[in-house]
Amino acid sequence: MPRSDFWSGLAVAAFGALALLWMIPNYAGSNPFAQMPPELVPSIAAWIMVVCGTIVAIKGAVIMIRNRMGPLTRDLNWPGIGWALWPFAYVGAAIWVMSFVKLTWFGPVLIGGMLLLLGERRWWMILGCSVVPVALLYLLSVYLMRVGVV
Amino acid sequence: MDFSAVGAAASEAFTLASFIGIGGGVLLGYIVGVIPGLSRSVAISIAIPLTFYMSPFIAISFLIGLSKGTAAGSAVSAILLNAPGEASSAATALDGYPMAKKGKPKTALQVGLLASVIGDILATIILIFVAIPFARVALLFGPYEMAAILAFALVFIAGLSGGSIFKGLAAGGLGIFLGTVGLDNQTGLPRLTFGYTELMDGMPLIAVAIGTLALSEMFVQSEKLRYDRAGMSVELKNDRSDHITWPLFRSIIPTVLRGTGVGTFVGALPGLGPSVGSFMSYGMTVKASKDPESFGKGNPKGIAASESADNAVIPAALIPLFGLGIPGNVSAALLIGAFAIHGITVGPLLLRDNPELLYSIFAGMILASLIMLALGWFGLMIFAQITKVPPHVVIPIVIFFCLAGMMLQGYGTFGLVILIAFAALGYLMKKYDYSFVTFLVAFIITPMLELNLRQSIILSRGNWEILLNRPIALFFIVCTLVALVALAVRTFKTGKPVANAPAD
């Protein structure tokens, strides 16, 4: 996996650099009188990411050069990428809907919709799998935990 | 040992409420374990929100029972489906599935169950006798020692529980970085909160745990569905000759004892998970056998070796947790979070401040093992039916419970956004072989590490020479450096990790 090592290492090192150059100076706070300043531990963590990410990226790059591989590939599996991404989009959209509708009411739609997308076509299966977990949540939140409808 | 505390603990453990709580945990764990793709850490992370309203003893025992149940349950799918419920049961499938195909599925399941329960009970007894003296010694440790031990544990876990040491350390670095978000203990000022008041208490542990472990795993599973939907299940029939016999049981006892020893040793070391334990035990059993060719073709000793070690790892992993407060794997790290939610500091202080709770948990663990035996023995036919539940039905339900877990904590939309962000992070870490185990352990122990580091710096006034008078701290610092160099050299030389298995 030299190509993925190269890019993932680069991403980790870039995040570490971003933390060192922007996040920590602006948001970690400082206390010149403290024997251990608040930015010390985040800075150590960021340096670890920079150093280790760089090593992973360099290792990947060296193997790519040895094997005469380019950093990018043309034969990307777009249907596969789409299949990997849709659950994220689905849950992301569900979270957006849940900012208006309570999960206890929206739950059956969330489960049923995903079951349909994953290929389930038996109506009794969709109905049972959508309603039973939500009924359990209702029982748990309203009667056992007494936190109300969530 | 305080015998009045032991008596009180036993009486607390053997109440109806404990039976229901611990039994519920084991039952839930069994069901989760049987379903391929749902792992122990996924189950624990989803179940933590359910424990908010339980007493600390029942909550922790419920989670430990859940953990034990998954280990035993995963053998069912390994034997009947050749698809282990967890990676640690993969070794069980090597002999379990061929044995089931030969017409002995019930015998294979009973061998697995008995090996699991014996391994589990023996390792729990070892935990009780080792953790308490360990904690007594650990109480003498100061911040120097604790900071050094925590750093050593992190490097060890980074090197052993994932891909290369550098990827492990990078994941650990990210975990430490995110673990520092929130109010700084010394200054009381917000740190890395980016103006969000919701982050004043730090990144919500439930969001990090459920996102990185459970939700990301569901995304991984749904991706796998595109390529693999088939499953071949072996039917359980009412065959009177298909059950474990006394001579068979007697023949597997030495293997179970060896497996327990291996599992206990592996579990007590941070970073080495049950997968390493079960495969190591399996390998040792094959080597010790007079008939090594029979393994992989349905030898019951193969099942016994793998299952006893797999289950022994769980109590053994609690030795560093109760002894030092250091989680050796993800499940133990999640238990730290569960203890924290109930306002309890786990580690040697638990023995000093709350010995009754510690003894109650030990009693609860023994009870969980016995419930596991009863449930597994009498519920065999029912659990076998669960293997038929298709994964595409499980995924949406688990996703729903992930979201519900966050909502029950009262985090609202902000918490859900953090949850999906961590799910994406967990997905990428799994995809690109960055150790999410190291990430999560680093995230959870960072407050403890920072506190001990700060106390060390303040007490020493920045003078490093003070370490020369602290031999234990110096020993662990040297060990950390040696481990770092050795693991880095190994990564460069072989390009492979020492043990490429998630320590969950």
mmCIF file of N, CA and C in Angstrom, chain A residues 1 4-5 8-9 12 15 19 22-24 27-28 30-31 34-36 38 40-42 45 48-49 52-53 55-56 59 77 79-80 83-84 87-88 91-92 95 98-99 103 107 110-111 114-115 118 120 122 125 129 133-134 136-137 140-141 145 147 150, chain B residues 49-50 53 164 166-167 169-170 173-174 176-177 180 184 186-187 190-194 215 219 222-223 225-227 229 390 392-393 395-397 399-401 403-404 407-408 413 416-417 420 423-424 427 432-434 446 450 453-454 457-458 461 491-492 495:
data_model
loop_
_atom_site.group_PDB
_atom_site.id
_atom_site.type_symbol
_atom_site.label_atom_id
_atom_site.label_comp_id
_atom_site.label_asym_id
_atom_site.label_seq_id
_atom_site.Cartn_x
_atom_site.Cartn_y
_atom_site.Cartn_z
ATOM 1 N N MET A 1 0.810 -1.197 0.000
ATOM 2 C CA MET A 1 0.000 0.000 0.000
ATOM 3 C C MET A 1 0.863 1.274 0.000
ATOM 4 N N SER A 4 -1.204 4.575 -0.639
ATOM 5 C CA SER A 4 -2.052 5.029 0.476
ATOM 6 C C SER A 4 -1.198 5.448 1.666
ATOM 7 N N ASP A 5 -0.051 4.778 1.865
ATOM 8 C CA ASP A 5 0.858 5.196 2.944
ATOM 9 C C ASP A 5 1.361 6.610 2.687
ATOM 10 N N SER A 8 -1.670 9.076 3.167
ATOM 11 C CA SER A 8 -2.143 9.156 4.564
ATOM 12 C C SER A 8 -1.057 9.762 5.453
ATOM 13 N N GLY A 9 0.198 9.392 5.206
ATOM 14 C CA GLY A 9 1.303 9.973 5.979
ATOM 15 C C GLY A 9 1.373 11.472 5.789
ATOM 16 N N VAL A 12 -1.456 13.129 7.725
ATOM 17 C CA VAL A 12 -1.188 13.185 9.173
ATOM 18 C C VAL A 12 -0.160 14.281 9.465
ATOM 19 N N PHE A 15 -1.725 17.659 9.129
ATOM 20 C CA PHE A 15 -2.579 17.999 10.275
ATOM 21 C C PHE A 15 -1.701 18.422 11.457
ATOM 22 N N ALA A 19 -1.684 22.012 13.276
ATOM 23 C CA ALA A 19 -1.849 22.155 14.727
ATOM 24 C C ALA A 19 -0.728 23.013 15.303
ATOM 25 N N TRP A 22 -1.028 26.839 13.547
ATOM 26 C CA TRP A 22 -2.231 27.653 13.664
ATOM 27 C C TRP A 22 -3.071 27.333 14.909
ATOM 28 N N MET A 23 -3.407 26.046 15.100
ATOM 29 C CA MET A 23 -4.331 25.716 16.197
ATOM 30 C C MET A 23 -3.713 26.020 17.569
ATOM 31 N N ILE A 24 -2.503 25.501 17.813
ATOM 32 C CA ILE A 24 -1.918 25.639 19.157
ATOM 33 C C ILE A 24 -1.587 27.112 19.474
ATOM 34 N N TYR A 27 -5.247 28.808 19.803
ATOM 35 C CA TYR A 27 -6.344 28.275 20.631
ATOM 36 C C TYR A 27 -5.914 27.453 21.843
ATOM 37 N N ALA A 28 -4.611 27.226 22.034
ATOM 38 C CA ALA A 28 -4.209 26.373 23.171
ATOM 39 C C ALA A 28 -4.045 27.178 24.451
ATOM 40 N N SER A 30 -2.054 30.235 26.871
ATOM 41 C CA SER A 30 -0.676 30.249 27.373
ATOM 42 C C SER A 30 -0.666 30.792 28.797
ATOM 43 N N ASN A 31 0.337 30.396 29.530
ATOM 44 C CA ASN A 31 0.513 30.893 30.890
ATOM 45 C C ASN A 31 2.010 30.954 31.154
ATOM 46 N N ALA A 34 3.269 29.400 34.419
ATOM 47 C CA ALA A 34 3.082 27.972 34.721
ATOM 48 C C ALA A 34 4.369 27.219 34.426
ATOM 49 N N GLN A 35 4.708 26.267 35.329
ATOM 50 C CA GLN A 35 5.919 25.484 35.063
ATOM 51 C C GLN A 35 5.701 24.541 33.898
ATOM 52 N N MET A 36 4.429 24.153 33.699
ATOM 53 C CA MET A 36 4.123 23.363 32.505
ATOM 54 C C MET A 36 3.044 24.111 31.709
ATOM 55 N N PRO A 38 0.165 25.253 29.107
ATOM 56 C CA PRO A 38 -0.940 24.430 28.586
ATOM 57 C C PRO A 38 -0.709 23.921 27.170
ATOM 58 N N LEU A 40 2.059 22.623 26.078
ATOM 59 C CA LEU A 40 3.150 21.645 25.986
ATOM 60 C C LEU A 40 2.687 20.287 25.444
ATOM 61 N N VAL A 41 1.657 19.693 26.064
ATOM 62 C CA VAL A 41 1.230 18.343 25.656
ATOM 63 C C VAL A 41 0.660 18.355 24.222
ATOM 64 N N PRO A 42 -0.229 19.330 23.876
ATOM 65 C CA PRO A 42 -0.687 19.344 22.469
ATOM 66 C C PRO A 42 0.465 19.512 21.485
ATOM 67 N N ALA A 45 2.202 16.213 21.038
ATOM 68 C CA ALA A 45 1.361 15.342 20.203
ATOM 69 C C ALA A 45 1.460 15.744 18.730
ATOM 70 N N ILE A 48 4.720 14.648 17.284
ATOM 71 C CA ILE A 48 4.692 13.188 17.019
ATOM 72 C C ILE A 48 4.020 12.935 15.673
ATOM 73 N N MET A 49 2.884 13.648 15.438
ATOM 74 C CA MET A 49 2.162 13.448 14.171
ATOM 75 C C MET A 49 3.016 13.892 12.985
ATOM 76 N N CYS A 52 6.072 11.269 12.638
ATOM 77 C CA CYS A 52 5.658 9.924 12.211
ATOM 78 C C CYS A 52 4.958 9.960 10.855
ATOM 79 N N GLY A 53 4.122 10.977 10.629
ATOM 80 C CA GLY A 53 3.451 11.113 9.328
ATOM 81 C C GLY A 53 4.468 11.267 8.209
ATOM 82 N N ILE A 55 7.595 10.217 8.212
ATOM 83 C CA ILE A 55 8.305 8.940 7.998
ATOM 84 C C ILE A 55 7.446 7.989 7.161
ATOM 85 N N VAL A 56 6.142 7.906 7.508
ATOM 86 C CA VAL A 56 5.241 7.007 6.761
ATOM 87 C C VAL A 56 5.173 7.449 5.298
ATOM 88 N N LYS A 59 8.490 6.700 3.514
ATOM 89 C CA LYS A 59 8.609 5.253 3.273
ATOM 90 C C LYS A 59 7.753 4.842 2.059
ATOM 91 N N ASN A 77 -11.866 2.994 -8.600
ATOM 92 C CA ASN A 77 -13.117 2.241 -8.653
ATOM 93 C C ASN A 77 -14.258 3.155 -8.173
ATOM 94 N N PRO A 79 -17.592 3.262 -8.708
ATOM 95 C CA PRO A 79 -18.781 2.666 -8.071
ATOM 96 C C PRO A 79 -18.492 2.199 -6.640
ATOM 97 N N GLY A 80 -17.294 1.650 -6.446
ATOM 98 C CA GLY A 80 -16.899 1.194 -5.105
ATOM 99 C C GLY A 80 -16.815 2.367 -4.136
ATOM 100 N N TRP A 83 -20.265 3.454 -3.275
ATOM 101 C CA TRP A 83 -20.885 2.524 -2.328
ATOM 102 C C TRP A 83 -20.347 2.748 -0.910
ATOM 103 N N ALA A 84 -19.049 3.094 -0.816
ATOM 104 C CA ALA A 84 -18.455 3.334 0.511
ATOM 105 C C ALA A 84 -18.966 4.646 1.106
ATOM 106 N N PRO A 87 -23.350 5.493 2.863
ATOM 107 C CA PRO A 87 -23.815 5.423 4.261
ATOM 108 C C PRO A 87 -23.472 6.689 5.056
ATOM 109 N N PHE A 88 -22.305 7.295 4.762
ATOM 110 C CA PHE A 88 -21.944 8.543 5.450
ATOM 111 C C PHE A 88 -22.966 9.631 5.109
ATOM 112 N N VAL A 91 -26.318 8.902 6.832
ATOM 113 C CA VAL A 91 -26.327 9.236 8.267
ATOM 114 C C VAL A 91 -26.213 10.755 8.448
ATOM 115 N N GLY A 92 -25.414 11.405 7.601
ATOM 116 C CA GLY A 92 -25.305 12.868 7.663
ATOM 117 C C GLY A 92 -26.662 13.531 7.443
ATOM 118 N N ILE A 95 -28.855 13.017 10.441
ATOM 119 C CA ILE A 95 -28.528 13.929 11.552
ATOM 120 C C ILE A 95 -29.166 15.298 11.304
ATOM 121 N N MET A 98 -32.694 15.037 12.099
ATOM 122 C CA MET A 98 -32.894 14.893 13.546
ATOM 123 C C MET A 98 -32.753 16.201 14.313
ATOM 124 N N SER A 99 -32.259 17.246 13.620
ATOM 125 C CA SER A 99 -32.241 18.541 14.297
ATOM 126 C C SER A 99 -33.649 19.161 14.312
ATOM 127 N N LEU A 103 -35.589 11.589 17.398
ATOM 128 C CA LEU A 103 -35.140 10.290 16.880
ATOM 129 C C LEU A 103 -36.206 9.207 17.080
ATOM 130 N N GLY A 107 -36.804 7.419 13.858
ATOM 131 C CA GLY A 107 -36.072 6.144 13.855
ATOM 132 C C GLY A 107 -36.558 5.110 12.847
ATOM 133 N N LEU A 110 -35.485 6.015 9.432
ATOM 134 C CA LEU A 110 -34.019 5.875 9.312
ATOM 135 C C LEU A 110 -33.635 4.410 9.055
ATOM 136 N N ILE A 111 -34.184 3.517 9.876
ATOM 137 C CA ILE A 111 -33.827 2.091 9.738
ATOM 138 C C ILE A 111 -34.434 1.509 8.459
ATOM 139 N N MET A 114 -32.706 2.605 5.217
ATOM 140 C CA MET A 114 -31.400 1.985 4.996
ATOM 141 C C MET A 114 -31.548 0.512 4.628
ATOM 142 N N LEU A 115 -32.536 -0.153 5.252
ATOM 143 C CA LEU A 115 -32.792 -1.557 4.904
ATOM 144 C C LEU A 115 -33.141 -1.686 3.424
ATOM 145 N N LEU A 118 -30.118 -1.223 1.340
ATOM 146 C CA LEU A 118 -29.196 -2.365 1.416
ATOM 147 C C LEU A 118 -29.768 -3.614 0.740
ATOM 148 N N GLU A 120 -33.043 -5.037 1.204
ATOM 149 C CA GLU A 120 -34.112 -5.807 1.837
ATOM 150 C C GLU A 120 -35.455 -5.450 1.182
ATOM 151 N N ARG A 122 -38.455 -7.639 1.926
ATOM 152 C CA ARG A 122 -39.567 -8.294 2.629
ATOM 153 C C ARG A 122 -40.212 -7.266 3.561
ATOM 154 N N MET A 125 -40.196 -7.880 7.310
ATOM 155 C CA MET A 125 -38.853 -7.728 7.881
ATOM 156 C C MET A 125 -38.543 -6.238 8.103
ATOM 157 N N CYS A 129 -38.068 -4.787 11.837
ATOM 158 C CA CYS A 129 -36.741 -4.254 12.183
ATOM 159 C C CYS A 129 -36.788 -2.751 12.437
ATOM 160 N N PRO A 133 -36.728 -1.849 17.411
ATOM 161 C CA PRO A 133 -35.669 -1.100 18.093
ATOM 162 C C PRO A 133 -36.145 0.265 18.604
ATOM 163 N N VAL A 134 -37.018 0.918 17.818
ATOM 164 C CA VAL A 134 -37.505 2.238 18.229
ATOM 165 C C VAL A 134 -38.420 2.099 19.446
ATOM 166 N N LEU A 136 -38.123 -0.173 21.676
ATOM 167 C CA LEU A 136 -37.200 -0.429 22.797
ATOM 168 C C LEU A 136 -36.596 0.881 23.306
ATOM 169 N N LEU A 137 -36.201 1.743 22.351
ATOM 170 C CA LEU A 137 -35.637 3.042 22.738
ATOM 171 C C LEU A 137 -36.671 3.851 23.521
ATOM 172 N N LEU A 140 -36.981 2.442 26.939
ATOM 173 C CA LEU A 140 -35.763 2.722 27.704
ATOM 174 C C LEU A 140 -35.710 4.182 28.148
ATOM 175 N N SER A 141 -35.962 5.086 27.197
ATOM 176 C CA SER A 141 -35.781 6.508 27.502
ATOM 177 C C SER A 141 -36.927 7.066 28.338
ATOM 178 N N MET A 145 -35.168 5.069 31.897
ATOM 179 C CA MET A 145 -34.221 6.148 32.224
ATOM 180 C C MET A 145 -34.952 7.431 32.611
ATOM 181 N N VAL A 147 -35.787 9.970 30.807
ATOM 182 C CA VAL A 147 -35.232 11.195 30.206
ATOM 183 C C VAL A 147 -36.203 11.759 29.172
ATOM 184 N N VAL A 150 -36.491 11.029 23.143
ATOM 185 C CA VAL A 150 -35.251 11.644 22.627
ATOM 186 C C VAL A 150 -35.322 11.780 21.097
ATOM 187 N N PRO B 49 -23.988 3.984 27.257
ATOM 188 C CA PRO B 49 -25.105 4.878 27.628
ATOM 189 C C PRO B 49 -26.236 4.173 28.382
ATOM 190 N N LEU B 50 -26.354 2.863 28.192
ATOM 191 C CA LEU B 50 -27.409 2.132 28.899
ATOM 192 C C LEU B 50 -27.114 2.017 30.395
ATOM 193 N N TYR B 53 -27.894 4.812 34.344
ATOM 194 C CA TYR B 53 -28.824 4.804 35.466
ATOM 195 C C TYR B 53 -28.694 3.538 36.305
ATOM 196 N N SER B 164 2.423 -0.284 11.267
ATOM 197 C CA SER B 164 3.795 0.012 11.668
ATOM 198 C C SER B 164 3.795 0.863 12.924
ATOM 199 N N PHE B 166 5.207 3.609 13.379
ATOM 200 C CA PHE B 166 5.036 5.034 13.062
ATOM 201 C C PHE B 166 3.559 5.389 12.874
ATOM 202 N N LYS B 167 2.839 4.471 12.239
ATOM 203 C CA LYS B 167 1.397 4.706 12.111
ATOM 204 C C LYS B 167 0.736 4.651 13.493
ATOM 205 N N LEU B 169 2.158 5.361 16.377
ATOM 206 C CA LEU B 169 2.504 6.571 17.130
ATOM 207 C C LEU B 169 1.745 7.786 16.600
ATOM 208 N N ALA B 170 1.567 7.842 15.271
ATOM 209 C CA ALA B 170 0.811 8.959 14.687
ATOM 210 C C ALA B 170 -0.625 8.938 15.222
ATOM 211 N N GLY B 173 -0.513 10.075 18.722
ATOM 212 C CA GLY B 173 -0.337 11.536 18.766
ATOM 213 C C GLY B 173 -1.667 12.254 18.569
ATOM 214 N N LEU B 174 -2.452 11.752 17.619
ATOM 215 C CA LEU B 174 -3.765 12.365 17.367
ATOM 216 C C LEU B 174 -4.676 12.178 18.587
ATOM 217 N N ILE B 176 -3.707 11.868 21.709
ATOM 218 C CA ILE B 176 -3.245 12.766 22.781
ATOM 219 C C ILE B 176 -3.710 14.198 22.481
ATOM 220 N N PHE B 177 -3.550 14.610 21.217
ATOM 221 C CA PHE B 177 -3.928 15.972 20.819
ATOM 222 C C PHE B 177 -5.410 16.223 21.124
ATOM 223 N N THR B 180 -6.486 16.591 24.762
ATOM 224 C CA THR B 180 -6.186 17.832 25.499
ATOM 225 C C THR B 180 -7.253 18.905 25.279
ATOM 226 N N ASP B 184 -8.219 23.727 30.529
ATOM 227 C CA ASP B 184 -6.927 23.324 31.067
ATOM 228 C C ASP B 184 -7.030 23.294 32.588
ATOM 229 N N GLN B 186 -4.875 23.559 34.973
ATOM 230 C CA GLN B 186 -4.090 24.496 35.773
ATOM 231 C C GLN B 186 -4.571 25.933 35.609
ATOM 232 N N THR B 187 -4.776 26.335 34.354
ATOM 233 C CA THR B 187 -5.149 27.738 34.121
ATOM 234 C C THR B 187 -6.664 27.937 34.179
ATOM 235 N N PRO B 190 -10.096 27.791 28.424
ATOM 236 C CA PRO B 190 -10.391 26.810 27.368
ATOM 237 C C PRO B 190 -9.177 26.551 26.478
ATOM 238 N N ARG B 191 -9.019 25.289 26.111
ATOM 239 C CA ARG B 191 -7.871 24.926 25.272
ATOM 240 C C ARG B 191 -8.385 24.168 24.051
ATOM 241 N N LEU B 192 -8.050 24.657 22.879
ATOM 242 C CA LEU B 192 -8.414 24.031 21.598
ATOM 243 C C LEU B 192 -9.924 23.779 21.474
ATOM 244 N N THR B 193 -10.729 24.674 22.053
ATOM 245 C CA THR B 193 -12.186 24.501 21.949
ATOM 246 C C THR B 193 -12.748 25.278 20.758
ATOM 247 N N PHE B 194 -11.953 26.149 20.155
ATOM 248 C CA PHE B 194 -12.354 26.934 18.977
ATOM 249 C C PHE B 194 -13.645 27.719 19.231
ATOM 250 N N LEU B 215 -19.850 3.043 14.914
ATOM 251 C CA LEU B 215 -20.424 3.597 13.683
ATOM 252 C C LEU B 215 -19.481 3.368 12.489
ATOM 253 N N PHE B 219 -20.017 1.272 8.844
ATOM 254 C CA PHE B 219 -19.702 1.761 7.496
ATOM 255 C C PHE B 219 -18.786 0.773 6.770
ATOM 256 N N SER B 222 -20.992 -2.210 5.811
ATOM 257 C CA SER B 222 -21.892 -1.960 4.682
ATOM 258 C C SER B 222 -21.102 -1.932 3.377
ATOM 259 N N GLU B 223 -19.842 -1.493 3.437
ATOM 260 C CA GLU B 223 -18.995 -1.518 2.235
ATOM 261 C C GLU B 223 -18.698 -2.962 1.826
ATOM 262 N N LEU B 225 -20.574 -5.468 2.247
ATOM 263 C CA LEU B 225 -21.785 -6.104 1.711
ATOM 264 C C LEU B 225 -21.808 -6.112 0.190
ATOM 265 N N ARG B 226 -21.184 -5.092 -0.405
ATOM 266 C CA ARG B 226 -21.152 -4.993 -1.858
ATOM 267 C C ARG B 226 -20.453 -6.198 -2.477
ATOM 268 N N TYR B 227 -19.456 -6.704 -1.732
ATOM 269 C CA TYR B 227 -18.631 -7.762 -2.297
ATOM 270 C C TYR B 227 -18.946 -9.150 -1.749
ATOM 271 N N ARG B 229 -21.992 -11.296 0.245
ATOM 272 C CA ARG B 229 -23.280 -11.430 0.902
ATOM 273 C C ARG B 229 -23.585 -12.873 1.287
ATOM 274 N N PRO B 390 -29.141 -11.868 8.703
ATOM 275 C CA PRO B 390 -28.221 -11.332 7.689
ATOM 276 C C PRO B 390 -27.620 -9.990 8.120
ATOM 277 N N HIS B 392 -27.106 -7.258 6.572
ATOM 278 C CA HIS B 392 -27.730 -6.016 6.109
ATOM 279 C C HIS B 392 -28.901 -5.596 6.993
ATOM 280 N N VAL B 393 -29.377 -6.538 7.826
ATOM 281 C CA VAL B 393 -30.441 -6.191 8.776
ATOM 282 C C VAL B 393 -29.821 -5.579 10.044
ATOM 283 N N ILE B 395 -26.932 -3.846 10.314
ATOM 284 C CA ILE B 395 -26.261 -2.543 10.150
ATOM 285 C C ILE B 395 -27.178 -1.348 10.473
ATOM 286 N N PRO B 396 -28.376 -1.248 9.868
ATOM 287 C CA PRO B 396 -29.209 -0.068 10.173
ATOM 288 C C PRO B 396 -29.626 0.005 11.644
ATOM 289 N N ILE B 397 -29.854 -1.169 12.249
ATOM 290 C CA ILE B 397 -30.283 -1.165 13.660
ATOM 291 C C ILE B 397 -29.146 -0.669 14.553
ATOM 292 N N ILE B 399 -26.680 1.277 13.644
ATOM 293 C CA ILE B 399 -26.514 2.718 13.384
ATOM 294 C C ILE B 399 -27.549 3.510 14.198
ATOM 295 N N PHE B 400 -28.778 3.005 14.236
ATOM 296 C CA PHE B 400 -29.828 3.668 15.017
ATOM 297 C C PHE B 400 -29.433 3.736 16.495
ATOM 298 N N PHE B 401 -28.928 2.626 17.033
ATOM 299 C CA PHE B 401 -28.552 2.622 18.453
ATOM 300 C C PHE B 401 -27.325 3.518 18.724
ATOM 301 N N LEU B 403 -26.754 6.398 17.189
ATOM 302 C CA LEU B 403 -27.306 7.748 17.268
ATOM 303 C C LEU B 403 -28.106 7.913 18.561
ATOM 304 N N ALA B 404 -28.853 6.858 18.936
ATOM 305 C CA ALA B 404 -29.664 6.927 20.154
ATOM 306 C C ALA B 404 -28.770 7.079 21.389
ATOM 307 N N MET B 407 -27.951 10.653 21.737
ATOM 308 C CA MET B 407 -29.121 11.454 22.118
ATOM 309 C C MET B 407 -29.457 11.244 23.608
ATOM 310 N N LEU B 408 -29.301 10.008 24.064
ATOM 311 C CA LEU B 408 -29.606 9.724 25.470
ATOM 312 C C LEU B 408 -28.690 10.498 26.409
ATOM 313 N N THR B 413 -27.639 17.855 18.394
ATOM 314 C CA THR B 413 -27.068 17.808 17.046
ATOM 315 C C THR B 413 -25.545 17.956 17.058
ATOM 316 N N LEU B 416 -24.003 14.730 17.661
ATOM 317 C CA LEU B 416 -24.150 13.825 16.511
ATOM 318 C C LEU B 416 -23.161 14.166 15.401
ATOM 319 N N VAL B 417 -22.909 15.471 15.239
ATOM 320 C CA VAL B 417 -21.918 15.888 14.219
ATOM 321 C C VAL B 417 -20.527 15.383 14.616
ATOM 322 N N ILE B 420 -20.332 11.612 13.884
ATOM 323 C CA ILE B 420 -20.089 11.198 12.488
ATOM 324 C C ILE B 420 -18.668 11.585 12.060
ATOM 325 N N ALA B 423 -16.649 8.897 13.313
ATOM 326 C CA ALA B 423 -16.905 7.687 12.521
ATOM 327 C C ALA B 423 -16.074 7.731 11.241
ATOM 328 N N ALA B 424 -16.009 8.917 10.621
ATOM 329 C CA ALA B 424 -15.194 9.070 9.407
ATOM 330 C C ALA B 424 -13.719 8.828 9.731
ATOM 331 N N TYR B 427 -13.178 5.148 10.310
ATOM 332 C CA TYR B 427 -13.243 4.446 9.016
ATOM 333 C C TYR B 427 -11.898 4.573 8.284
ATOM 334 N N TYR B 432 -6.779 2.581 6.321
ATOM 335 C CA TYR B 432 -5.358 2.805 6.029
ATOM 336 C C TYR B 432 -4.440 2.230 7.113
ATOM 337 N N ASP B 433 -5.012 1.344 7.956
ATOM 338 C CA ASP B 433 -4.197 0.574 8.891
ATOM 339 C C ASP B 433 -3.490 1.430 9.943
ATOM 340 N N TYR B 434 -4.174 2.489 10.412
ATOM 341 C CA TYR B 434 -3.665 3.250 11.565
ATOM 342 C C TYR B 434 -4.365 2.689 12.797
ATOM 343 N N THR B 446 -4.893 10.443 28.203
ATOM 344 C CA THR B 446 -4.196 11.738 28.146
ATOM 345 C C THR B 446 -4.414 12.614 29.391
ATOM 346 N N GLU B 450 -1.217 13.767 31.437
ATOM 347 C CA GLU B 450 -0.880 15.190 31.569
ATOM 348 C C GLU B 450 -0.811 15.593 33.042
ATOM 349 N N LEU B 453 2.379 14.198 34.463
ATOM 350 C CA LEU B 453 3.520 14.925 33.900
ATOM 351 C C LEU B 453 3.635 16.309 34.559
ATOM 352 N N ARG B 454 2.498 16.959 34.713
ATOM 353 C CA ARG B 454 2.494 18.300 35.327
ATOM 354 C C ARG B 454 2.982 18.232 36.769
ATOM 355 N N ILE B 457 6.730 17.730 36.820
ATOM 356 C CA ILE B 457 7.499 18.932 36.468
ATOM 357 C C ILE B 457 7.473 19.940 37.619
ATOM 358 N N ILE B 458 6.299 20.070 38.256
ATOM 359 C CA ILE B 458 6.193 21.025 39.366
ATOM 360 C C ILE B 458 7.032 20.549 40.559
ATOM 361 N N ARG B 461 10.687 20.852 39.803
ATOM 362 C CA ARG B 461 11.040 22.203 39.335
ATOM 363 C C ARG B 461 11.839 22.141 38.037
ATOM 364 N N THR B 491 10.032 -2.416 12.287
ATOM 365 C CA THR B 491 9.144 -1.925 11.230
ATOM 366 C C THR B 491 9.931 -1.691 9.945
ATOM 367 N N PHE B 492 11.124 -1.099 10.081
ATOM 368 C CA PHE B 492 11.930 -0.813 8.888
ATOM 369 C C PHE B 492 12.467 -2.086 8.241
ATOM 370 N N GLY B 495 8.996 -4.473 7.595
ATOM 371 C CA GLY B 495 7.853 -3.791 6.998
ATOM 372 C C GLY B 495 6.547 -4.287 7.556
#
